[in-house]
XYZ file of N, CA, C and O in Angstrom:
604
model
N 15.504 -18.604 39.558
C 16.332 -17.736 40.364
C 15.453 -16.824 41.222
O 15.765 -16.604 42.382
N 14.383 -16.285 40.654
C 13.500 -15.418 41.420
C 12.910 -16.173 42.605
O 12.824 -15.632 43.713
N 12.522 -17.416 42.408
C 11.973 -18.215 43.509
C 13.009 -18.409 44.606
O 12.684 -18.347 45.805
N 14.254 -18.606 44.235
C 15.329 -18.767 45.213
C 15.528 -17.482 46.009
O 15.697 -17.515 47.234
N 15.496 -16.350 45.334
C 15.625 -15.054 46.011
C 14.439 -14.837 46.946
O 14.602 -14.396 48.091
N 13.242 -15.166 46.477
C 12.045 -14.998 47.310
C 12.131 -15.862 48.567
O 11.836 -15.395 49.673
N 12.550 -17.108 48.388
C 12.638 -18.016 49.530
C 13.673 -17.534 50.546
O 13.433 -17.573 51.751
N 14.791 -17.037 50.056
C 15.869 -16.619 50.961
C 15.653 -15.235 51.554
O 15.903 -15.006 52.727
N 15.220 -14.280 50.716
C 15.175 -12.879 51.125
C 13.781 -12.295 51.264
O 13.640 -11.155 51.689
N 12.756 -13.028 50.814
C 11.407 -12.478 50.860
C 11.141 -11.443 49.784
O 10.261 -10.602 49.943
N 11.909 -11.477 48.679
C 11.675 -10.558 47.565
C 11.295 -11.361 46.329
O 12.006 -12.299 45.990
N 10.230 -10.997 45.707
C 9.280 -9.953 46.089
C 8.480 -10.368 47.325
O 8.301 -11.555 47.594
N 8.011 -9.358 48.045
C 7.265 -9.605 49.283
C 6.056 -10.485 49.005
O 5.808 -11.459 49.711
N 5.301 -10.144 47.985
C 4.120 -10.910 47.597
C 4.462 -11.692 46.335
O 4.690 -11.107 45.278
N 4.516 -13.018 46.459
C 4.873 -13.840 45.305
C 3.829 -13.655 44.211
O 2.624 -13.786 44.448
N 4.264 -13.321 42.991
C 3.308 -13.065 41.905
C 2.659 -14.346 41.376
O 3.290 -15.404 41.361
N 1.397 -14.222 40.940
C 0.709 -15.351 40.308
C 1.467 -15.800 39.065
O 1.539 -16.986 38.770
N 2.006 -14.843 38.336
C 2.766 -15.134 37.122
C 4.117 -14.413 37.202
O 4.200 -13.225 36.876
N 5.168 -15.096 37.658
C 6.468 -14.440 37.759
C 6.943 -13.816 36.445
O 7.525 -12.732 36.450
N 6.674 -14.470 35.324
C 7.073 -13.908 34.035
C 6.399 -12.577 33.752
O 7.034 -11.632 33.282
N 5.110 -12.493 34.044
C 4.386 -11.235 33.849
C 4.882 -10.167 34.829
O 4.957 -8.988 34.484
N 5.224 -10.589 36.044
C 5.742 -9.642 37.044
C 7.061 -9.044 36.565
O 7.314 -7.856 36.761
N 7.884 -9.841 35.913
C 9.170 -9.362 35.412
C 9.031 -8.494 34.164
O 9.957 -7.754 33.825
N 7.890 -8.576 33.483
C 7.688 -7.829 32.239
C 6.370 -7.058 32.282
O 5.476 -7.301 31.465
N 6.237 -6.105 33.217
C 4.989 -5.345 33.298
C 4.778 -4.489 32.045
O 5.743 -4.197 31.326
N 3.548 -4.083 31.787
C 3.277 -3.257 30.592
C 4.081 -1.960 30.565
O 4.358 -1.435 29.485
N 4.478 -1.456 31.723
C 5.232 -0.200 31.787
C 6.724 -0.370 31.503
O 7.467 0.609 31.461
N 7.172 -1.604 31.264
C 8.596 -1.899 31.084
C 9.170 -1.196 29.856
O 8.625 -1.284 28.758
N 10.283 -0.517 30.056
C 11.025 0.123 28.968
C 12.108 -0.833 28.471
O 12.291 -1.023 27.273
N 12.850 -1.418 29.415
C 13.940 -2.337 29.086
C 14.276 -3.150 30.326
O 13.937 -2.753 31.450
N 14.955 -4.275 30.120
C 15.431 -5.066 31.253
C 16.724 -5.760 30.856
O 17.015 -5.905 29.661
N 17.480 -6.168 31.857
C 18.773 -6.796 31.641
C 18.944 -7.943 32.613
O 18.408 -7.924 33.717
N 19.712 -8.918 32.193
C 20.156 -9.968 33.105
C 21.677 -9.961 33.097
O 22.310 -9.555 32.117
N 22.245 -10.402 34.193
C 23.689 -10.579 34.293
C 23.975 -12.067 34.315
O 23.140 -12.857 34.773
N 25.129 -12.424 33.818
C 25.574 -13.811 33.864
C 26.895 -13.885 34.603
O 27.732 -12.984 34.493
N 27.074 -14.958 35.315
C 28.330 -15.256 35.989
C 28.598 -16.733 35.785
O 27.721 -17.566 36.067
N 29.751 -17.044 35.261
C 30.113 -18.433 34.978
C 29.068 -19.135 34.110
O 28.732 -20.303 34.332
N 28.504 -18.393 33.141
C 27.547 -18.969 32.218
C 26.145 -19.166 32.761
O 25.300 -19.739 32.081
N 25.892 -18.681 33.953
C 24.560 -18.814 34.569
C 23.959 -17.434 34.800
O 24.659 -16.497 35.177
N 22.647 -17.317 34.591
C 21.967 -16.058 34.895
C 22.089 -15.819 36.397
O 21.778 -16.693 37.212
N 22.595 -14.641 36.745
C 22.894 -14.355 38.148
C 22.170 -13.134 38.696
O 22.190 -12.895 39.908
N 21.534 -12.338 37.836
C 20.843 -11.149 38.317
C 19.918 -10.576 37.260
O 19.988 -10.952 36.091
N 19.076 -9.660 37.690
C 18.073 -9.047 36.811
C 17.765 -7.641 37.298
O 17.785 -7.369 38.511
N 17.462 -6.743 36.374
C 16.948 -5.412 36.700
C 16.048 -4.954 35.557
O 16.262 -5.328 34.397
N 15.045 -4.156 35.901
C 14.149 -3.584 34.910
C 14.147 -2.066 35.003
O 14.545 -1.491 36.017
N 13.697 -1.441 33.940
C 13.517 0.003 33.884
C 12.133 0.234 33.306
O 11.818 -0.263 32.224
N 11.298 0.965 34.046
C 9.891 1.140 33.655
C 9.478 2.606 33.698
O 10.106 3.429 34.369
N 8.393 2.876 33.000
C 7.737 4.179 33.132
C 7.070 4.244 34.497
O 6.733 3.213 35.085
N 6.864 5.416 34.994
C 6.228 5.613 36.290
C 4.810 5.054 36.301
O 4.068 5.217 35.332
N 4.457 4.386 37.390
C 3.119 3.842 37.553
C 2.419 4.450 38.752
O 3.040 5.140 39.570
N 1.143 4.163 38.886
C 0.331 4.743 39.961
C 0.869 4.407 41.352
O 0.755 5.202 42.266
N 1.478 3.248 41.530
C 1.955 2.853 42.849
C 3.356 3.308 43.186
O 3.845 3.049 44.286
N 4.021 4.013 42.277
C 5.391 4.452 42.514
C 5.407 5.803 43.214
O 4.805 6.760 42.728
N 6.116 5.894 44.322
C 6.191 7.156 45.065
C 7.343 8.037 44.599
O 7.219 9.260 44.532
N 8.487 7.442 44.293
C 9.686 8.218 43.967
C 9.513 9.158 42.772
O 10.001 10.295 42.825
N 8.830 8.758 41.689
C 8.698 9.689 40.565
C 8.030 11.012 40.944
O 8.479 12.088 40.527
N 6.985 10.944 41.749
C 6.303 12.167 42.166
C 7.170 13.038 43.057
O 7.178 14.268 42.927
N 7.904 12.401 43.950
C 8.807 13.150 44.832
C 9.905 13.837 44.033
O 10.219 15.007 44.244
N 10.511 13.084 43.091
C 11.578 13.677 42.276
C 11.035 14.791 41.392
O 11.634 15.852 41.283
N 9.906 14.552 40.750
C 9.379 15.564 39.834
C 9.021 16.848 40.579
O 9.259 17.938 40.069
N 8.477 16.717 41.792
C 8.156 17.919 42.583
C 9.433 18.675 42.950
O 9.484 19.900 42.891
N 10.460 17.932 43.308
C 11.730 18.555 43.699
C 12.413 19.211 42.498
O 12.978 20.301 42.613
N 12.368 18.549 41.340
C 13.073 19.044 40.155
C 12.228 19.997 39.315
O 12.742 20.613 38.386
N 10.930 20.084 39.619
C 10.055 20.956 38.846
C 9.776 20.441 37.449
O 9.655 21.220 36.505
N 9.684 19.105 37.331
C 9.416 18.485 36.031
C 8.259 17.500 36.187
O 7.854 17.153 37.286
N 7.769 17.002 35.077
C 6.702 16.014 35.075
C 7.246 14.648 35.494
O 8.428 14.354 35.282
N 6.380 13.797 36.025
C 6.799 12.427 36.329
C 7.192 11.687 35.059
O 7.923 10.696 35.124
N 6.745 12.179 33.903
C 7.143 11.579 32.629
C 8.635 11.741 32.369
O 9.178 11.089 31.473
N 9.304 12.593 33.146
C 10.741 12.809 32.989
C 11.554 11.832 33.835
O 12.775 11.942 33.923
N 10.872 10.864 34.469
C 11.560 9.872 35.299
C 11.405 8.478 34.700
O 10.511 8.227 33.891
N 12.280 7.593 35.127
C 12.178 6.173 34.812
C 12.445 5.425 36.115
O 13.339 5.794 36.883
N 11.674 4.385 36.371
C 11.758 3.652 37.626
C 12.627 2.404 37.454
O 12.333 1.544 36.620
N 13.685 2.330 38.238
C 14.519 1.135 38.287
C 13.801 0.159 39.208
O 13.453 0.508 40.340
N 13.565 -1.064 38.712
C 12.795 -2.014 39.519
C 13.199 -3.454 39.200
O 14.010 -3.704 38.321
N 12.615 -4.351 39.972
C 12.827 -5.792 39.772
C 14.307 -6.168 39.830
O 14.779 -7.039 39.111
N 15.060 -5.487 40.716
C 16.478 -5.793 40.883
C 16.638 -6.936 41.872
O 16.137 -6.867 42.993
N 17.333 -7.976 41.438
C 17.686 -9.051 42.357
C 18.899 -9.787 41.818
O 19.161 -9.802 40.611
N 19.653 -10.350 42.739
C 20.853 -11.114 42.415
C 20.736 -12.462 43.104
O 20.350 -12.539 44.273
N 21.071 -13.519 42.379
C 21.016 -14.866 42.941
C 21.903 -14.940 44.181
O 23.012 -14.398 44.176
N 21.431 -15.587 45.239
C 22.248 -15.683 46.455
C 23.650 -16.240 46.198
O 24.620 -15.750 46.786
N 23.786 -17.199 45.314
C 25.098 -17.799 45.059
C 26.050 -16.850 44.342
O 27.257 -17.074 44.340
N 25.515 -15.772 43.741
C 26.331 -14.868 42.936
C 26.638 -13.551 43.639
O 27.263 -12.670 43.045
N 26.241 -13.404 44.859
C 26.447 -12.128 45.557
C 27.913 -11.928 45.907
O 28.674 -12.869 46.061
N 28.279 -10.658 46.020
C 29.650 -10.326 46.354
C 30.552 -10.121 45.147
O 31.751 -9.921 45.285
N 29.960 -10.127 43.948
C 30.726 -9.943 42.714
C 30.427 -8.603 42.037
O 30.849 -8.393 40.906
N 29.656 -7.736 42.687
C 29.335 -6.437 42.101
C 28.231 -6.463 41.063
O 28.051 -5.502 40.321
N 27.478 -7.544 41.014
C 26.432 -7.690 39.996
C 25.305 -6.680 40.206
O 24.820 -6.079 39.249
N 24.882 -6.476 41.441
C 23.827 -5.501 41.712
C 24.231 -4.105 41.255
O 23.449 -3.393 40.617
N 25.467 -3.712 41.564
C 25.960 -2.393 41.154
C 26.033 -2.295 39.633
O 25.674 -1.261 39.052
N 26.478 -3.356 38.979
C 26.561 -3.381 37.523
C 25.179 -3.207 36.891
O 24.991 -2.403 35.968
N 24.205 -3.947 37.403
C 22.842 -3.844 36.871
C 22.252 -2.459 37.129
O 21.591 -1.885 36.249
N 22.481 -1.921 38.315
C 21.994 -0.567 38.621
C 22.604 0.448 37.657
O 21.921 1.342 37.162
N 23.889 0.316 37.412
C 24.560 1.234 36.496
C 24.000 1.159 35.087
O 23.821 2.180 34.419
N 23.704 -0.054 34.639
C 23.137 -0.236 33.292
C 21.761 0.420 33.186
O 21.474 1.128 32.215
N 20.912 0.182 34.179
C 19.563 0.756 34.154
C 19.609 2.281 34.234
O 18.889 2.973 33.502
N 20.472 2.811 35.100
C 20.576 4.268 35.240
C 21.108 4.897 33.953
O 20.614 5.944 33.513
N 22.096 4.257 33.345
C 22.654 4.789 32.097
C 21.612 4.802 30.984
O 21.513 5.769 30.215
N 20.819 3.736 30.895
C 19.767 3.685 29.870
C 18.736 4.787 30.091
O 18.288 5.441 29.142
N 18.341 4.991 31.355
C 17.383 6.065 31.656
C 17.949 7.408 31.198
O 17.263 8.180 30.513
N 19.192 7.671 31.550
C 19.800 8.952 31.208
C 19.955 9.113 29.699
O 19.760 10.210 29.170
N 20.280 8.025 28.992
C 20.370 8.098 27.525
C 19.026 8.463 26.913
O 18.969 9.071 25.841
N 17.948 8.098 27.586
C 16.601 8.422 27.101
C 16.123 9.775 27.616
O 14.974 10.146 27.420
N 16.979 10.504 28.311
C 16.619 11.813 28.842
C 15.733 11.735 30.070
O 15.022 12.691 30.385
N 15.766 10.597 30.764
C 14.933 10.389 31.948
C 15.804 10.308 33.201
O 16.948 9.860 33.137
N 15.242 10.729 34.322
C 15.994 10.648 35.572
C 15.614 9.368 36.306
O 14.441 9.134 36.581
N 16.577 8.512 36.647
C 16.260 7.252 37.320
C 15.910 7.446 38.793
O 16.587 8.184 39.505
N 14.830 6.783 39.197
C 14.349 6.803 40.574
C 13.944 5.386 40.959
O 13.825 4.520 40.097
N 13.716 5.166 42.245
C 13.232 3.854 42.689
C 12.610 3.942 44.063
O 12.870 4.863 44.824
N 11.778 2.960 44.359
C 11.192 2.750 45.679
C 11.710 1.411 46.180
O 11.815 0.454 45.416
N 12.016 1.323 47.470
C 12.457 0.064 48.067
C 11.839 -0.044 49.454
O 11.687 0.964 50.149
N 11.448 -1.245 49.823
C 10.912 -1.430 51.161
C 11.938 -0.973 52.193
O 13.126 -1.306 52.081
N 11.492 -0.237 53.186
C 12.403 0.245 54.226
C 13.078 -0.910 54.949
O 14.205 -0.780 55.426
N 12.407 -2.045 55.005
C 12.983 -3.214 55.674
C 14.093 -3.873 54.861
O 14.849 -4.694 55.401
N 14.234 -3.526 53.584
C 15.279 -4.109 52.749
C 16.555 -3.275 52.893
O 16.951 -2.519 52.003
N 17.196 -3.436 54.035
C 18.353 -2.607 54.364
C 19.546 -2.890 53.451
O 20.333 -1.986 53.176
N 19.699 -4.133 52.972
C 20.820 -4.442 52.077
C 20.685 -3.670 50.766
O 21.668 -3.125 50.257
N 19.474 -3.624 50.215
C 19.259 -2.886 48.971
C 19.488 -1.389 49.196
O 20.166 -0.732 48.388
N 18.947 -0.845 50.284
C 19.129 0.577 50.574
C 20.614 0.906 50.721
O 21.081 1.940 50.224
N 21.363 0.016 51.364
C 22.800 0.246 51.528
C 23.503 0.274 50.168
O 24.395 1.105 49.942
N 23.099 -0.618 49.252
C 23.675 -0.611 47.905
C 23.394 0.716 47.220
O 24.305 1.349 46.670
N 22.153 1.159 47.233
C 21.799 2.405 46.548
C 22.592 3.575 47.120
O 23.084 4.422 46.373
N 22.732 3.618 48.427
C 23.462 4.716 49.049
C 24.956 4.644 48.721
O 25.590 5.671 48.485
N 25.534 3.430 48.672
C 26.943 3.277 48.266
C 27.148 3.775 46.839
O 28.215 4.296 46.498
N 26.131 3.592 46.004
C 26.216 4.028 44.615
C 25.932 5.517 44.443
O 25.947 6.024 43.318
N 25.649 6.215 45.534
C 25.440 7.659 45.482
C 24.014 8.105 45.250
O 23.767 9.290 45.025
N 23.054 7.172 45.289
C 21.658 7.563 45.125
C 21.223 8.374 46.341
O 21.682 8.126 47.469
N 20.342 9.341 46.100
C 19.890 10.250 47.158
C 18.522 9.831 47.686
O 17.597 9.597 46.900
N 18.422 9.748 49.007
C 17.137 9.452 49.642
C 16.246 10.686 49.518
O 16.607 11.772 49.961
N 15.088 10.503 48.896
C 14.129 11.596 48.740
C 13.203 11.688 49.940
O 12.902 12.775 50.417
N 12.710 10.538 50.402
C 11.774 10.504 51.533
C 11.499 9.049 51.898
O 11.772 8.136 51.113
N 10.942 8.881 53.070
C 10.407 7.587 53.497
C 8.911 7.784 53.653
O 8.487 8.714 54.342
N 8.129 6.958 52.972
C 6.675 7.140 52.945
C 5.959 5.822 53.229
O 6.535 4.751 53.073
N 4.714 5.934 53.617
C 3.854 4.771 53.821
C 3.036 4.545 52.556
O 2.590 5.507 51.921
N 2.853 3.282 52.200
C 2.012 2.940 51.056
C 1.032 1.849 51.468
O 1.383 0.946 52.224
N -0.175 1.944 50.945
C -1.207 0.930 51.179
C -1.229 0.018 49.968
O -1.729 0.381 48.910
N -0.634 -1.177 50.095
C -0.561 -2.102 48.962
C -1.849 -2.877 48.783
O -2.162 -3.331 47.699
N -2.589 -3.065 49.855
C -3.892 -3.734 49.804
C -4.621 -3.359 51.090
O -4.050 -2.697 51.960
N -5.851 -3.817 51.225
C -6.597 -3.490 52.440
C -5.930 -4.067 53.687
O -6.088 -3.543 54.782
N -5.143 -5.121 53.519
C -4.482 -5.758 54.653
C -2.994 -5.448 54.741
O -2.337 -5.855 55.693
N -2.423 -4.751 53.757
C -0.976 -4.593 53.720
C -0.555 -3.141 53.541
O -0.727 -2.549 52.479
N 0.011 -2.595 54.615
C 0.579 -1.250 54.595
C 2.082 -1.391 54.786
O 2.533 -2.102 55.682
N 2.856 -0.736 53.929
C 4.309 -0.866 53.976
C 4.978 0.508 54.023
O 4.382 1.520 53.648
N 6.207 0.508 54.484
C 7.037 1.712 54.489
C 8.082 1.538 53.401
O 8.761 0.507 53.345
N 8.189 2.534 52.527
C 9.185 2.491 51.458
C 10.099 3.697 51.523
O 9.695 4.782 51.945
N 11.336 3.456 51.126
C 12.318 4.522 50.985
C 12.385 4.863 49.492
O 12.464 3.963 48.662
N 12.333 6.130 49.176
C 12.321 6.596 47.793
C 13.667 7.255 47.472
O 14.123 8.128 48.214
N 14.275 6.805 46.379
C 15.595 7.275 45.993
C 15.575 7.834 44.575
O 14.768 7.435 43.741
N 16.543 8.728 44.325
C 16.807 9.229 42.970
C 18.306 9.148 42.725
O 19.105 9.344 43.650
N 18.671 8.844 41.497
C 20.086 8.843 41.147
C 20.636 10.244 41.361
O 19.919 11.243 41.215
N 21.901 10.307 41.721
C 22.546 11.598 41.917
C 22.524 12.384 40.609
O 22.594 11.803 39.523
N 22.408 13.677 40.730
C 22.364 14.516 39.518
C 23.753 14.924 39.099
O 24.697 14.852 39.803
């Protein structure tokens, strides 16, 4: 499913050497999949803040708390054949609820070019913290939009 999403939407931007490892980074707190008609149709992860995440620092500065008080919603994708059923919103809700149950504030970074994802987050009431530039490699500079769940 991830390969299908990558081929259609370009997510993830850089195809991982090991998709399984990409879906289960060491910082992972929890992850979920959705099913539709007995088929896996979506995925989302919840992770501790990492060095490359911009949103945790922005939220912590705004809220006056440590970045340890945040959890990053990541690795969200829905199979192209399953879109339009509310799966993305369902997965986002699950990840945000888990973060809050753990006393953490959910945040995320998304490529500015991923307008469909940004539109979903905004429909769900997530607040745009900032748009920032990130250097992913010596050859790759990207613009990301940083969001936090509504308080």
